[in-house]
Short mmCIF file of C-alpha atoms in Angstrom, two decimals:
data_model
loop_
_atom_site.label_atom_id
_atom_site.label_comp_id
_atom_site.label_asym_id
_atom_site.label_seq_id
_atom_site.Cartn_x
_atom_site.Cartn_y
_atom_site.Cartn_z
CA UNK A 62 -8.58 10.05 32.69
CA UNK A 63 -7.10 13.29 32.75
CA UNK A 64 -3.48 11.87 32.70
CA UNK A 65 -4.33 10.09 29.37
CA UNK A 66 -4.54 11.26 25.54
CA UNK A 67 -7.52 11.32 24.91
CA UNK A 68 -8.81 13.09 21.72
CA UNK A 69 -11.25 15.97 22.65
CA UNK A 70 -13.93 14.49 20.23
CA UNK A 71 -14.28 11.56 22.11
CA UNK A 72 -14.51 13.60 25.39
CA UNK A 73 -17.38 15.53 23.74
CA UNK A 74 -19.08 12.65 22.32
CA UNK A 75 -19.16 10.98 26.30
CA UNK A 76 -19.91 14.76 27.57
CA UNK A 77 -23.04 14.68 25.68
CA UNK A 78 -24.00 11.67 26.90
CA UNK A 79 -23.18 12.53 30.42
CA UNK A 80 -24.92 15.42 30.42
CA UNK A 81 -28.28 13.66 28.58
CA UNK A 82 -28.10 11.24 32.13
CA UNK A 83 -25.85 8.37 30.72
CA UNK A 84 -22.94 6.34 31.80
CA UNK A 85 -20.30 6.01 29.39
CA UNK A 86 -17.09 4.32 29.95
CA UNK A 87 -13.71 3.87 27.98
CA UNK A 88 -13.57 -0.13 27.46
CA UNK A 89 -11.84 -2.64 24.98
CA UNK A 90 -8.09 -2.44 23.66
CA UNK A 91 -7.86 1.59 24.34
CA UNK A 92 -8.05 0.77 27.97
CA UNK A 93 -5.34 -2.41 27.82
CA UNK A 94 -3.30 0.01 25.40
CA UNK A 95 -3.07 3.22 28.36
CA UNK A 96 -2.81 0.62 31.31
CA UNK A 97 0.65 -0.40 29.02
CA UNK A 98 1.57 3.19 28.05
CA UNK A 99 1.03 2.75 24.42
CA UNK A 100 -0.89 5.31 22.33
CA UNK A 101 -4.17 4.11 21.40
CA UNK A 102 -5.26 3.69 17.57
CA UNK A 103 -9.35 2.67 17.99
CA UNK A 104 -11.83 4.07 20.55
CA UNK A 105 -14.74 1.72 22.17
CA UNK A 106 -17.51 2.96 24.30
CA UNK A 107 -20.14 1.30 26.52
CA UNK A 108 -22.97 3.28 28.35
CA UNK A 109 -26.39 2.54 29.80
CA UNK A 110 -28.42 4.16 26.45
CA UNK A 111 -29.60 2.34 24.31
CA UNK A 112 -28.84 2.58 20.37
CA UNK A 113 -32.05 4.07 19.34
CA UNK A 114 -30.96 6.98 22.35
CA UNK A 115 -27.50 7.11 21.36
CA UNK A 116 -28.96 7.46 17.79
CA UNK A 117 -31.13 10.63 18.84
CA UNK A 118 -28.14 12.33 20.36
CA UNK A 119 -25.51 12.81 17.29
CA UNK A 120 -25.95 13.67 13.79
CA UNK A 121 -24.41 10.99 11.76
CA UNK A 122 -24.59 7.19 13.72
CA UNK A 123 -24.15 3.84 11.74
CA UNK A 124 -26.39 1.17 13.13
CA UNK A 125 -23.30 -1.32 12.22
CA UNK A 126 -24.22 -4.09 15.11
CA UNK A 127 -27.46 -2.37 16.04
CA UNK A 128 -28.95 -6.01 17.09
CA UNK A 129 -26.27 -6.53 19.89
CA UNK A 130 -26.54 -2.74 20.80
CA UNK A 131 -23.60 -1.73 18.97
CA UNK A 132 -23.83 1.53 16.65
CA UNK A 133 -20.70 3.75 15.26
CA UNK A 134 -20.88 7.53 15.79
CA UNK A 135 -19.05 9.62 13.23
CA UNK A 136 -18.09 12.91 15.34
CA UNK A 137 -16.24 15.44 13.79
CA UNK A 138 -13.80 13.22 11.63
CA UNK A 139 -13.60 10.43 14.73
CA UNK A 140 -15.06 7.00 14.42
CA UNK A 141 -16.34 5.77 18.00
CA UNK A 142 -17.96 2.16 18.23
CA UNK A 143 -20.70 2.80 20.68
CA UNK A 144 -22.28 -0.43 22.44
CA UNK A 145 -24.74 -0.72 25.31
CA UNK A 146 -24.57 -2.11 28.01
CA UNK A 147 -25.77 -5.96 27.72
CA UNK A 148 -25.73 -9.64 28.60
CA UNK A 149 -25.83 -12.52 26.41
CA UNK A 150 -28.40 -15.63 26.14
CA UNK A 151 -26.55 -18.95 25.37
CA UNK A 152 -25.06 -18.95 21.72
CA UNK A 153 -26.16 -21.72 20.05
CA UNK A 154 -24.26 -20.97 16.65
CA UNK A 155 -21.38 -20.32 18.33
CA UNK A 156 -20.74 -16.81 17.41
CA UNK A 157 -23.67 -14.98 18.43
CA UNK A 158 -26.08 -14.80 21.53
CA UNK A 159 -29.25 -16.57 21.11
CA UNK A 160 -30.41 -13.38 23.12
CA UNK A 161 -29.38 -9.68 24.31
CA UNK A 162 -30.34 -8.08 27.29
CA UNK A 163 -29.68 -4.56 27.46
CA UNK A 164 -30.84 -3.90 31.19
CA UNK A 165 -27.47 -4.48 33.27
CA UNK A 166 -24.90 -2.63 34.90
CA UNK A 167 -21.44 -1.93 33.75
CA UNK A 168 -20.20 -4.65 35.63
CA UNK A 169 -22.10 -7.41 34.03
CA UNK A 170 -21.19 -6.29 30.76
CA UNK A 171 -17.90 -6.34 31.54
CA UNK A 172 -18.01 -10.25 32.75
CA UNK A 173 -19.09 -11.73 29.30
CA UNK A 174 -16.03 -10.47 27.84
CA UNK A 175 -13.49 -13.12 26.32
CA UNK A 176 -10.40 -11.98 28.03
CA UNK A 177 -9.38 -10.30 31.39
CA UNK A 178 -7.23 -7.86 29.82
CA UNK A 179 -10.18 -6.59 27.72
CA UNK A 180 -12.64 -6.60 30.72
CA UNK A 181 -11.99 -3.46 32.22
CA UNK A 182 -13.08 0.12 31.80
CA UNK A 183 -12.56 3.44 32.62
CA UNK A 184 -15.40 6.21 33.84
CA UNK A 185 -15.30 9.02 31.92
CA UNK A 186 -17.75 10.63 34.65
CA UNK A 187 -14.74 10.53 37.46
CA UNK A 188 -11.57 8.04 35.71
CA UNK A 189 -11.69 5.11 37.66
CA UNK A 190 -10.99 2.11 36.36
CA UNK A 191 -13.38 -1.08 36.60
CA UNK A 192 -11.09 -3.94 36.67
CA UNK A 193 -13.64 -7.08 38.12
CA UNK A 194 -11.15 -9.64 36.95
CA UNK A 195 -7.72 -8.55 37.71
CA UNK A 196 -7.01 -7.95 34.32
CA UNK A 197 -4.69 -4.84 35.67
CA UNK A 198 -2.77 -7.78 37.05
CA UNK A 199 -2.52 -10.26 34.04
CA UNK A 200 -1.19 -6.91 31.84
CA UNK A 201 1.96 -6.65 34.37
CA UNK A 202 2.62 -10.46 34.43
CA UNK A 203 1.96 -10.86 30.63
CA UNK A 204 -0.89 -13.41 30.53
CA UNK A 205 -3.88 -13.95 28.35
CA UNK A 206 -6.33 -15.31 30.73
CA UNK A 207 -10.31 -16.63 29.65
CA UNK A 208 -12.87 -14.92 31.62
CA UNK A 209 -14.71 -17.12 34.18
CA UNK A 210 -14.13 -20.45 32.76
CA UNK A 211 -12.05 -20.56 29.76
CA UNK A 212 -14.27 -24.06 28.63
CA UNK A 213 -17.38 -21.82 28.32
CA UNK A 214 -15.87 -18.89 27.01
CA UNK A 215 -14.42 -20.87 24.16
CA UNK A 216 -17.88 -22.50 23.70
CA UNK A 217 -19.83 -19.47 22.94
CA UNK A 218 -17.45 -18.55 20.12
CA UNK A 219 -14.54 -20.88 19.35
CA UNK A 220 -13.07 -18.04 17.60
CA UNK A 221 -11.85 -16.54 20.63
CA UNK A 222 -9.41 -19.65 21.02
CA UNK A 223 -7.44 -17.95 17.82
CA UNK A 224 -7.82 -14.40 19.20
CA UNK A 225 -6.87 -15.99 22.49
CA UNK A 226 -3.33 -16.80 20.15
CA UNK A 227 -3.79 -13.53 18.42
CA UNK A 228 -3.06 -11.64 21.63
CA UNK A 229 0.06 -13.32 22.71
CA UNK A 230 1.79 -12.68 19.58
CA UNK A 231 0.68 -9.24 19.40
CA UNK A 232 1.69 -8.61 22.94
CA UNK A 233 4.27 -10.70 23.39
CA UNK A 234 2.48 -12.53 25.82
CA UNK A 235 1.95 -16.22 27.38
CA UNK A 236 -1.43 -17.77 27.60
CA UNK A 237 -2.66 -18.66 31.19
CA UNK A 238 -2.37 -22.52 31.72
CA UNK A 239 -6.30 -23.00 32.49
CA UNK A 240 -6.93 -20.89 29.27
CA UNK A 241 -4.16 -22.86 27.12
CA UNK A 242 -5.58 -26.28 28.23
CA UNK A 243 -9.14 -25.33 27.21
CA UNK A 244 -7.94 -24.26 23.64
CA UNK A 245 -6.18 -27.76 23.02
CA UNK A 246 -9.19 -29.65 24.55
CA UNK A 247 -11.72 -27.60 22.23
CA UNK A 248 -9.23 -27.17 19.19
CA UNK A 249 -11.71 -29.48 17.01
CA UNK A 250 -14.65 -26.46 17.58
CA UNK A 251 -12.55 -24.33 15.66
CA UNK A 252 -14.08 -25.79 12.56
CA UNK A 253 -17.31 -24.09 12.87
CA UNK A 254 -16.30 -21.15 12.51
CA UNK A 255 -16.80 -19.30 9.22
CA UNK A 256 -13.51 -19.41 6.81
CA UNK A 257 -13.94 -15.55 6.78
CA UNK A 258 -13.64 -15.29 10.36
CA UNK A 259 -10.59 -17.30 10.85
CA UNK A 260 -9.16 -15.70 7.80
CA UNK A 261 -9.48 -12.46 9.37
CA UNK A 262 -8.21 -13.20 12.96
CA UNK A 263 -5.22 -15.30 10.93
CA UNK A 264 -4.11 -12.09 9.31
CA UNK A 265 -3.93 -10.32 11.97
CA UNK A 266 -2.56 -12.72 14.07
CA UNK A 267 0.51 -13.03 10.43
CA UNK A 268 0.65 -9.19 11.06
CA UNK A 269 1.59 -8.68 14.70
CA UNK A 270 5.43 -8.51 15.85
CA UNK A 271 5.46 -11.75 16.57
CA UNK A 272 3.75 -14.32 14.49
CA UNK A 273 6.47 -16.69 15.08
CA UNK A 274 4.92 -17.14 18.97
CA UNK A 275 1.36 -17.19 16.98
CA UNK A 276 2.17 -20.10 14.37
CA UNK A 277 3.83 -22.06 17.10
CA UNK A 278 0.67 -21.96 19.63
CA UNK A 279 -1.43 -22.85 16.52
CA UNK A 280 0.82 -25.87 16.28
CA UNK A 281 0.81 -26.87 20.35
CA UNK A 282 -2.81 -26.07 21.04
CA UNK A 283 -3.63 -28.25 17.22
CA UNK A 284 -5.47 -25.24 15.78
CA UNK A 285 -3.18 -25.30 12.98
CA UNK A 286 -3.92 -29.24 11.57
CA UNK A 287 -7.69 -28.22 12.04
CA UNK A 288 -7.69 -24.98 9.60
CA UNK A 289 -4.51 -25.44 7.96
CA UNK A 290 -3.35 -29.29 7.56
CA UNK A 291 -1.35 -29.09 4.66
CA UNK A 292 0.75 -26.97 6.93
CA UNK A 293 0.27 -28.97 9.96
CA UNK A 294 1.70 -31.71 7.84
CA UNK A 295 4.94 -30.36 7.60
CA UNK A 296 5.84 -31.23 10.89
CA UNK A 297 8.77 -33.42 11.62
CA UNK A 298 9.69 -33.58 7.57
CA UNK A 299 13.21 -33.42 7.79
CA UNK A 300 15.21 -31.67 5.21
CA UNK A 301 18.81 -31.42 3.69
CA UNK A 302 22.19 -30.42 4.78
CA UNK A 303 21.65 -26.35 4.49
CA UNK A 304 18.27 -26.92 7.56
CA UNK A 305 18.65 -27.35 11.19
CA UNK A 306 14.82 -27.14 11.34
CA UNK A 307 12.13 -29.45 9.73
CA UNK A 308 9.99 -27.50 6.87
CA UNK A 309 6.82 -26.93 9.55
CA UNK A 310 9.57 -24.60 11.85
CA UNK A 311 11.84 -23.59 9.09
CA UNK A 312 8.54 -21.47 7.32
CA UNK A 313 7.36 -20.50 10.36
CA UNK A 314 10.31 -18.68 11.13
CA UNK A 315 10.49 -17.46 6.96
CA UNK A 316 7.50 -16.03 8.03
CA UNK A 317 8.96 -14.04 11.28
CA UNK A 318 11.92 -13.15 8.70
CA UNK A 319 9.78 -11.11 6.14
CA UNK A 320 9.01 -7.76 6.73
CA UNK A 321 5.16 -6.50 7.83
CA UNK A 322 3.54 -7.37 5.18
CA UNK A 323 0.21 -9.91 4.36
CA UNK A 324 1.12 -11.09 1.17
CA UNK A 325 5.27 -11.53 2.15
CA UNK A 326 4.17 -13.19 5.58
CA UNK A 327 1.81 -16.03 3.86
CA UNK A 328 4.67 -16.21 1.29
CA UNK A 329 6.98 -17.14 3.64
CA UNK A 330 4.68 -19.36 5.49
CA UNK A 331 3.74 -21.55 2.67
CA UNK A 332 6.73 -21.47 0.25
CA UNK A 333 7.77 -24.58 1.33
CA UNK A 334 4.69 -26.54 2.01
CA UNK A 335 4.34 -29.07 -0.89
CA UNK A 336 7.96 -30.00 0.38
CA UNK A 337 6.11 -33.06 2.01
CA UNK A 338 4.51 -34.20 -1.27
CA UNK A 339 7.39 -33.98 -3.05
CA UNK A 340 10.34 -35.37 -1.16
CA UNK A 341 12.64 -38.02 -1.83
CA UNK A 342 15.99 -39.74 -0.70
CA UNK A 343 19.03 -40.77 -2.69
CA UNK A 344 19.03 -44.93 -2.45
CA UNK A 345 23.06 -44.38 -2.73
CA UNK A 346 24.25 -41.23 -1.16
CA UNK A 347 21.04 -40.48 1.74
CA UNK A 348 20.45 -36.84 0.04
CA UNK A 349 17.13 -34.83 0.43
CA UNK A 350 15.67 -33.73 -2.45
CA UNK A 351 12.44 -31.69 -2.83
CA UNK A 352 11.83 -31.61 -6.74
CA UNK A 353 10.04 -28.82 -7.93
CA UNK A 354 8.31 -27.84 -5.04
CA UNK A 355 8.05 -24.50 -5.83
CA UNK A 356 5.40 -25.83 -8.70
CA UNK A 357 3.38 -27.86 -6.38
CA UNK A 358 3.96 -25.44 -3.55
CA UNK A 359 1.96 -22.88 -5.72
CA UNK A 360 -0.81 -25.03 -6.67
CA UNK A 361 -1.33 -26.05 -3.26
CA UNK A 362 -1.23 -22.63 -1.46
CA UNK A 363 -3.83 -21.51 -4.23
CA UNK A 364 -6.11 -23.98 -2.62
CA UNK A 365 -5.20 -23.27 0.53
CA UNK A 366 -5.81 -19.47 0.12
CA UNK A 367 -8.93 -19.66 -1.69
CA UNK A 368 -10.28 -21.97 1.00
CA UNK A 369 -9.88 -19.16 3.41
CA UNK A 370 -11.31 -16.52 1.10
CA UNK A 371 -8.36 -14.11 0.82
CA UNK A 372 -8.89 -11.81 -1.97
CA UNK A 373 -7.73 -13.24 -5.58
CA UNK A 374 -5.36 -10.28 -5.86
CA UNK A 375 -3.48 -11.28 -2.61
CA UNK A 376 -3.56 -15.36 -4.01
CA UNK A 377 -2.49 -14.01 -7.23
CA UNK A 378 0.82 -12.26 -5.69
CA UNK A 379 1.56 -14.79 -3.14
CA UNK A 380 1.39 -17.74 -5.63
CA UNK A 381 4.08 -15.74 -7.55
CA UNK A 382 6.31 -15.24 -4.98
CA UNK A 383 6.06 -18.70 -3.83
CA UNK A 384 6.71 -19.92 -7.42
CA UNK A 385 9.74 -18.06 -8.13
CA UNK A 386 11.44 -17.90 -4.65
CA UNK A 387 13.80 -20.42 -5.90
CA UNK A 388 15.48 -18.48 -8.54
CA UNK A 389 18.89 -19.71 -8.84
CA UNK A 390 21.03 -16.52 -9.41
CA UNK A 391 25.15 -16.91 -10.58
CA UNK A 392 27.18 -13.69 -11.26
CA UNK A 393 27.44 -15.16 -14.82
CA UNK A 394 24.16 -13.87 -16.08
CA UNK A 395 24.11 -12.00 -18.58
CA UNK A 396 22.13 -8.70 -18.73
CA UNK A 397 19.28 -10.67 -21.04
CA UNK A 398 18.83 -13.18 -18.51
CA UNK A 399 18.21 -10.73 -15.90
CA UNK A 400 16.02 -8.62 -17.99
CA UNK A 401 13.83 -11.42 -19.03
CA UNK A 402 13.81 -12.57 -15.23
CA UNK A 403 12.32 -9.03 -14.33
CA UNK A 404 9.58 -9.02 -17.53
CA UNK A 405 8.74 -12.27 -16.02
CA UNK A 406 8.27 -11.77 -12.52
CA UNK A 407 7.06 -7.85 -13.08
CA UNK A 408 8.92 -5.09 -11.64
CA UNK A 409 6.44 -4.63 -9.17
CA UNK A 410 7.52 -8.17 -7.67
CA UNK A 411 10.88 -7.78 -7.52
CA UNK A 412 11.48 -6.12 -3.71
CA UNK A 413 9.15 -8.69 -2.24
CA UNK A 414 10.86 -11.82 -4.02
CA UNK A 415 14.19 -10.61 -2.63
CA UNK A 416 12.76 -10.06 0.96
CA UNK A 417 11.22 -13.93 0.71
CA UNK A 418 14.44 -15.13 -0.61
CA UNK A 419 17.06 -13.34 1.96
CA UNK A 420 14.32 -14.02 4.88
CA UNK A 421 14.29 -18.08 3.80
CA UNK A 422 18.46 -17.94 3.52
CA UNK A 423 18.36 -16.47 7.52
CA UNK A 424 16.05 -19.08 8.23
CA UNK A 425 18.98 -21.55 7.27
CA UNK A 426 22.15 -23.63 9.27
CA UNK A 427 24.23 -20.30 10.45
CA UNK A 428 27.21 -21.40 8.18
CA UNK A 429 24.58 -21.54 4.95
CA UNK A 430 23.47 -17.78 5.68
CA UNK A 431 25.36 -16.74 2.63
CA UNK A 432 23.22 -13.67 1.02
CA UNK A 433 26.15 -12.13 -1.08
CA UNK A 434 25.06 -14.03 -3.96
CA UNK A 435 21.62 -11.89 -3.32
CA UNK A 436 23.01 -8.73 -2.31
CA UNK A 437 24.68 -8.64 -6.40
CA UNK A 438 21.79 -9.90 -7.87
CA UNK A 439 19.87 -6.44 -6.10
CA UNK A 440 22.88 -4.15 -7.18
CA UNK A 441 22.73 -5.69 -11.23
CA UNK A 442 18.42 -5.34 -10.82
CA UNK A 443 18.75 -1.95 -9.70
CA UNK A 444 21.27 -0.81 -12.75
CA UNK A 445 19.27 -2.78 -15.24
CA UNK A 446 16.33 -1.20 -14.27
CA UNK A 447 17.65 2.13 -14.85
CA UNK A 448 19.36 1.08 -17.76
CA UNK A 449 16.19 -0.47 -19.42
CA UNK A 450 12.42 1.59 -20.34
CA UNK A 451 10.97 -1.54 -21.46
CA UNK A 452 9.48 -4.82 -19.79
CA UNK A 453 5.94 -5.31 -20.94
CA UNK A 454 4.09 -5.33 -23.72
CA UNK A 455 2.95 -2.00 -22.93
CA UNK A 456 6.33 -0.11 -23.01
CA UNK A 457 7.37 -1.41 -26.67
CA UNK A 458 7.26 1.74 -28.72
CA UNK A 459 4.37 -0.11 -31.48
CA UNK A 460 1.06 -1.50 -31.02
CA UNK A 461 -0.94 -4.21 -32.03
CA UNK A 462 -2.53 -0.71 -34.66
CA UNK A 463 0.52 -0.48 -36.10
CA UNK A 464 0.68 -4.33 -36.94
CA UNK A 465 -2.75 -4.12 -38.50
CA UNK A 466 -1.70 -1.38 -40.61
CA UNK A 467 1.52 -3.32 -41.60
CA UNK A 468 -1.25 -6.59 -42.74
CA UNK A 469 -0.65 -8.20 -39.78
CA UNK A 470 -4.83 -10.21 -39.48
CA UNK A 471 -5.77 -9.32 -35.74
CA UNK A 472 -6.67 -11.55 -33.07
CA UNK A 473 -4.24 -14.07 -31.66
CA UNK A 474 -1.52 -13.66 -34.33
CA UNK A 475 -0.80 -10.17 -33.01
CA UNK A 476 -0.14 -11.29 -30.03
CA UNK A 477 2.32 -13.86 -30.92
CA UNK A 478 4.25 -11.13 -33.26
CA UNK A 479 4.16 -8.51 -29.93
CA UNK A 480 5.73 -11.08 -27.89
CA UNK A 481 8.36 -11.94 -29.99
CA UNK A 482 9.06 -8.09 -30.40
CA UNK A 483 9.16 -8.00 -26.71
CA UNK A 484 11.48 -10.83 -26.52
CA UNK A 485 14.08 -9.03 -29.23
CA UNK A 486 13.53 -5.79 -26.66
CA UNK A 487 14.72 -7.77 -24.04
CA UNK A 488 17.32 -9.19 -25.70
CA UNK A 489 18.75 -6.17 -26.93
CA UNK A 490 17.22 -3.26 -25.54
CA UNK A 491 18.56 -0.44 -28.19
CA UNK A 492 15.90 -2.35 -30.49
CA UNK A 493 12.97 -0.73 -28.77
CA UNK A 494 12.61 2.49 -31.48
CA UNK A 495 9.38 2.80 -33.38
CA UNK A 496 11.10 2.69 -36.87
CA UNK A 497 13.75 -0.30 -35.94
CA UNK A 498 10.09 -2.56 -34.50
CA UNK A 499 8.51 -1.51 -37.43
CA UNK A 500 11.05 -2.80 -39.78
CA UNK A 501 11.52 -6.11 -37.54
CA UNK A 502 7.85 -6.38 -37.75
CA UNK A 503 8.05 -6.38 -41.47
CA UNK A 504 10.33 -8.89 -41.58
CA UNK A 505 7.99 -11.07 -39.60
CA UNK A 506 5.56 -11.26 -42.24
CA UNK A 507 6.92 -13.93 -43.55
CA UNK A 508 6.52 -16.34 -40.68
CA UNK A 509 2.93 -15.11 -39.43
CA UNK A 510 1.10 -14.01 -42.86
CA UNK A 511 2.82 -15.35 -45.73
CA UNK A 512 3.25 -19.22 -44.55
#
């Protein structure tokens, strides 16, 4: 224990439990992250006390699973999650125990854990680590192994079958045959757990450094057609001349392409997926075509995202990206075309649409990995950006006031006159001065009052 960096909060927070005639031990990821050499983010505890004890000892506790013995102590600016020792009844919802008994040793906590490589623990009374399962063992060889039998394990909460996937991606690691075989026999359970839950454990799972292993065990074990099977349905579609890959593999791998990022990572994974619904074939030539699938594509990830209850900001973005990742840029723009391609998809869009749009070019035949075409388009954004003050409505130099004072009636004709201000701005940018609107304004009278 010594060896390891561990902050001195958390060595006071198990020294006063020590010394109040407790056992407390290091357990969960902090544990698997030293036994790998990595620097641990989140600290877990387990002891003998019981929350109501652990409550009496420190100033500031949150009772945040109090019913499963779990409580968070808040000790001088560290967060520890604090759980008793326990063993759990049969869990007939399949999430939680039916019942929690709090009167067991260290060692029978440990064994209702999900995996081996979270099933161990360190004392912080002498450093020795617990490890009843060889989960020391599965670390070095790289396996995600159920423990006990992975059948029951999955049973109690079929959730674990996605953290089970979550895992390998995030450590780069294989799943242990047994374990493997139970997720594709139970795959179907997966559907009773809450959309919130998988949601979460999906993210994560989108997040880690390699989501490309994640998305294809979805696909293998048949997780994926159970809580995603407009995705799942992707499979085997075959596509045009620029693919090697059908659409299912060719997003996955989008995905992998895009930086770390939520929104940019379920971008890339569903800009393609109305490709099935709207595919056709040339009768003449044989050609693949995929007519506006970016349309459907956006309609159908909305549902898709809604269903799992991601925030309506995070629909909101991806449905944009995944609507306009098939801009067709040519050095002939002109300036106006880019401009009004910017107050379209908001400056606030623009890095992430290029990022989904070089990431699905990578994610192409080698010889079609052309970006240059992209790489110009970023240069001419950049310039016009610093070239141009004015996008939105916001940033034209009158208000929808200064109509009203000109005898413009408000309500929706003030809109209409703004926007087609906007649209002269974007047009010709040296027309965004207060006196030069103004006058244009004036002009529009005649259209929006006088006819």
């Amino acid at each position: 224990m010594n060896k390891m960096s561990i902050p001195f909060e958390l060595k006071e927070v198990a020294n006063i439990l020590l010394q109040n005639g407790f056992q407390v031990f290091l357990v969960g990821g902090a544990v698997r992250d030293f036994c790998l050499h990595k620097k641990p983010i989140d600290f877990d505890i387990a002891t003998n006390a019981l929350p109501s004890k652990v409550i009496k000892l420190f100033k500031r506790v949150i009772p945040t699973g109090i019913e499963h013995g779990t409580v968070t102590i808040l000790y001088k600016g560290l967060s520890v999650e604090c759980t008793t020792f326990r063993s759990d009844g049969k869990y007939t919802d399949s999430r939680h125990p039916d019942a929690v008994n709090f009167n067991v040793t260290i060692e029978e906590d440990l064994s209702r854990r999900d995996f081996t490589i979270n099933a161990f623990a360190i004392s912080f009374e002498d450093g020795k680590l617990i490890d009843l399962f060889n989960g020391y063992d599965d670390l070095k060889n790289k396996l995600v192994r159920a423990v006990g039998n992975p059948i029951e394990r999955f049973t109690e909460d079929p959730l674990r079958m996605l953290r089970a996937i979550r895992f390998a991606a995030k450590l780069h690691f294989i799943i242990e045959k047994n374990t493997l075989n139970a997720i594709k026999e139970l795959a179907p359970s997966i559907t009773v757990v809450s959309k919130e839950r998988i949601r979460e454990e999906f993210s994560k799972m989108l997040l880690s450094s390699e989501p490309l292993l994640g998305l294809n065990l979805l696909h293998e074990t048949n997780i994926l057609q159970y809580i995603i099977p407009e995705l799942s349905n992707c499979a085997g579609v075959t596509q045009g001349e620029f693919h090697y890959l059908d659409v299912l593999q060719h997003s996955f791998l989008v995905c992998q392409n895009t930086p770390c990022n939520l929104e940019l990572r379920l971008a890339g994974l569903f800009h393609d997926v109305a490709k099935p619904l709207t595919r056709t074939i040339e009768h003449v030539t044989g050609s693949i075509h995929f007519y506006k699938h970016e349309i459907e594509g956006e309609k159908l990830a909305k549902t898709i995202l809604k269903q799992l209850t991601f925030p309506n900001v995070v629909v909101d973005n991806v449905c944009l990206l995944i609507r306009n990742h098939m801009f067709n840029y040519t050095s002939d723009w002109k300036d106006k075309t880019i401009r009004n391609f910017i107050a379209r998809v908001g400056i606030e869009n623009l890095d992430a649409l290029i990022q989904l749009r070089l990431a699905d070019i990578k994610a192409l035949k080698p010889e079609k990995q052309d970006i240059s075409r992209i790489l110009e388009f970023k240069t001419r954004l950049d310039r016009i950006l610093q070239e141009t003050n004015c996008f939105t409505l916001k940033e034209l130099l009158i208000n929808g006031n200064d109509l009203i004072n000109l005898g413009f009636p408000s309500g929706k004709t003030i809109g209409l006159v703004l926007q087609e201000l906007l649209q002269t701005v974007l047009d010709d940018p040296s027309q965004n001065k207060r006196e030069t609107l103004l006058r244009i304004a004036e002009n529009l009278k005649q259209k929006y009052v006088y006819s």
